[in-house]
Amino acid sequence: MTQIKIYGTTGVLEPRRARLSDVLHGCVVEAFDYPEDKRAHRFFALAPEDFYAPAGRSADYTILEVNLFTGRSVDAKKRLYALIFERFERELGIAPVDVEITLVETPRHDWAMRGLPGDEVGIDYRVDV
């Protein structure tokens, strides 16, 4: 399971929302061998006065919080980071300095979905990539 929260300012996220979701999903699919038909993205578009950025960032500053089952290798995670940085810059015009990514890993038994604990739900993809 992978759920992604995308934080940024309204002026940056709203005009790019669909394209950003497509680019981001493509990165997850490639890095984690994730199914094409599974996408759970949540956009948090904030007013500039509600979204402070560290020094040296532009108005494009974007934070990605990726919640996922425990099990992906360090190499797969680093591949995800590299794909996001490269494709966000090439396809969205968002420089790597303006992107921050946090992975939050959770054991399957600490999730619940479809009426069952996550470790009892059959999934049709591998987590150990």
XYZ file of C-alpha atoms in Angstrom:
129
model
C 0.000 0.000 0.000
C 1.229 3.480 -0.788
C -0.536 6.727 0.036
C 1.046 10.057 -0.807
C 0.362 13.490 0.637
C 1.520 16.431 -1.483
C 1.957 19.787 0.237
C 2.560 23.112 -1.465
C 1.012 26.486 -2.100
C -2.287 26.818 -3.912
C -0.724 28.728 -6.806
C 1.797 25.951 -7.411
C -0.279 22.830 -6.804
C -3.638 23.686 -8.329
C -2.510 24.315 -11.913
C -0.222 21.248 -11.837
C -2.342 18.837 -9.785
C -3.244 16.272 -12.470
C 0.181 16.324 -14.135
C 1.981 16.171 -10.785
C -0.094 13.138 -9.805
C 0.690 11.423 -13.122
C 4.428 12.097 -12.863
C 4.574 11.041 -9.228
C 2.612 7.856 -9.845
C 4.903 6.951 -12.740
C 7.895 7.266 -10.412
C 6.300 4.991 -7.792
C 5.288 2.419 -10.416
C 8.812 2.296 -11.817
C 10.799 2.405 -8.571
C 8.625 -0.004 -6.592
C 7.226 -2.176 -9.415
C 3.869 -0.889 -8.208
C 0.546 -1.597 -9.966
C -0.586 1.052 -12.452
C -4.170 0.945 -11.158
C -3.349 1.811 -7.530
C -3.085 5.522 -6.845
C -3.854 7.309 -3.583
C -2.719 10.936 -3.704
C -3.939 13.711 -1.408
C -3.197 17.341 -2.211
C -2.812 19.917 0.531
C -2.770 23.278 -1.231
C -2.087 26.030 1.268
C -2.091 29.797 1.148
C 1.490 31.123 0.994
C 1.151 32.558 4.499
C 0.343 29.049 5.781
C 3.284 27.306 4.109
C 6.680 28.451 5.298
C 9.691 27.208 3.383
C 13.341 26.943 4.394
C 15.754 29.571 3.094
C 16.880 29.062 -0.475
C 13.621 27.558 -1.725
C 11.400 29.086 -4.376
C 7.626 29.411 -4.615
C 7.677 25.866 -6.116
C 8.694 24.340 -2.777
C 6.814 21.030 -2.481
C 6.769 18.395 0.259
C 5.912 14.752 -0.440
C 4.993 12.432 2.419
C 4.873 8.845 1.230
C 3.160 6.351 3.544
C 3.906 2.759 2.615
C 4.164 -0.804 3.851
C 7.536 -1.721 5.296
C 9.665 -3.866 3.016
C 11.147 -1.817 0.174
C 14.920 -1.993 -0.167
C 17.160 1.019 0.310
C 18.029 0.811 -3.395
C 14.341 0.971 -4.381
C 13.817 3.994 -2.123
C 16.840 5.786 -3.555
C 15.593 4.984 -7.055
C 12.263 6.612 -6.142
C 14.030 9.762 -4.911
C 16.141 9.991 -8.064
C 13.145 9.526 -10.354
C 11.105 12.157 -8.516
C 13.905 14.734 -8.549
C 14.672 14.143 -12.220
C 11.086 14.016 -13.500
C 9.766 16.851 -11.359
C 12.440 19.075 -12.842
C 12.114 17.846 -16.432
C 8.331 17.490 -16.631
C 7.022 19.992 -14.072
C 9.774 22.604 -13.870
C 10.226 22.020 -10.121
C 13.930 22.037 -9.212
C 15.307 19.317 -6.902
C 16.137 21.953 -4.278
C 12.384 22.645 -4.043
C 11.346 19.035 -3.382
C 11.482 17.278 -0.015
C 10.449 13.646 0.376
C 9.721 11.715 3.549
C 8.965 8.002 3.538
C 6.892 6.754 6.463
C 7.034 2.967 6.633
C 4.434 1.015 8.537
C 4.167 -2.738 9.083
C 1.157 -4.226 7.325
C -0.454 -5.185 10.632
C -0.564 -1.479 11.553
C -2.808 -0.680 8.563
C -6.449 -1.588 8.103
C -8.351 -1.540 4.831
C -11.258 -3.233 3.143
C -12.521 -4.294 6.580
C -9.375 -6.197 7.577
C -5.959 -5.651 9.138
C -3.404 -5.009 6.387
C -1.529 -8.243 6.990
C -4.737 -10.197 6.323
C -5.607 -8.435 3.074
C -4.383 -10.092 -0.086
C -2.374 -7.695 -2.237
C -1.493 -8.251 -5.879
C 1.994 -6.740 -5.838
C 5.339 -7.291 -4.161
C 6.594 -5.109 -1.342
C 10.071 -6.640 -1.144
C 11.547 -4.793 -4.134
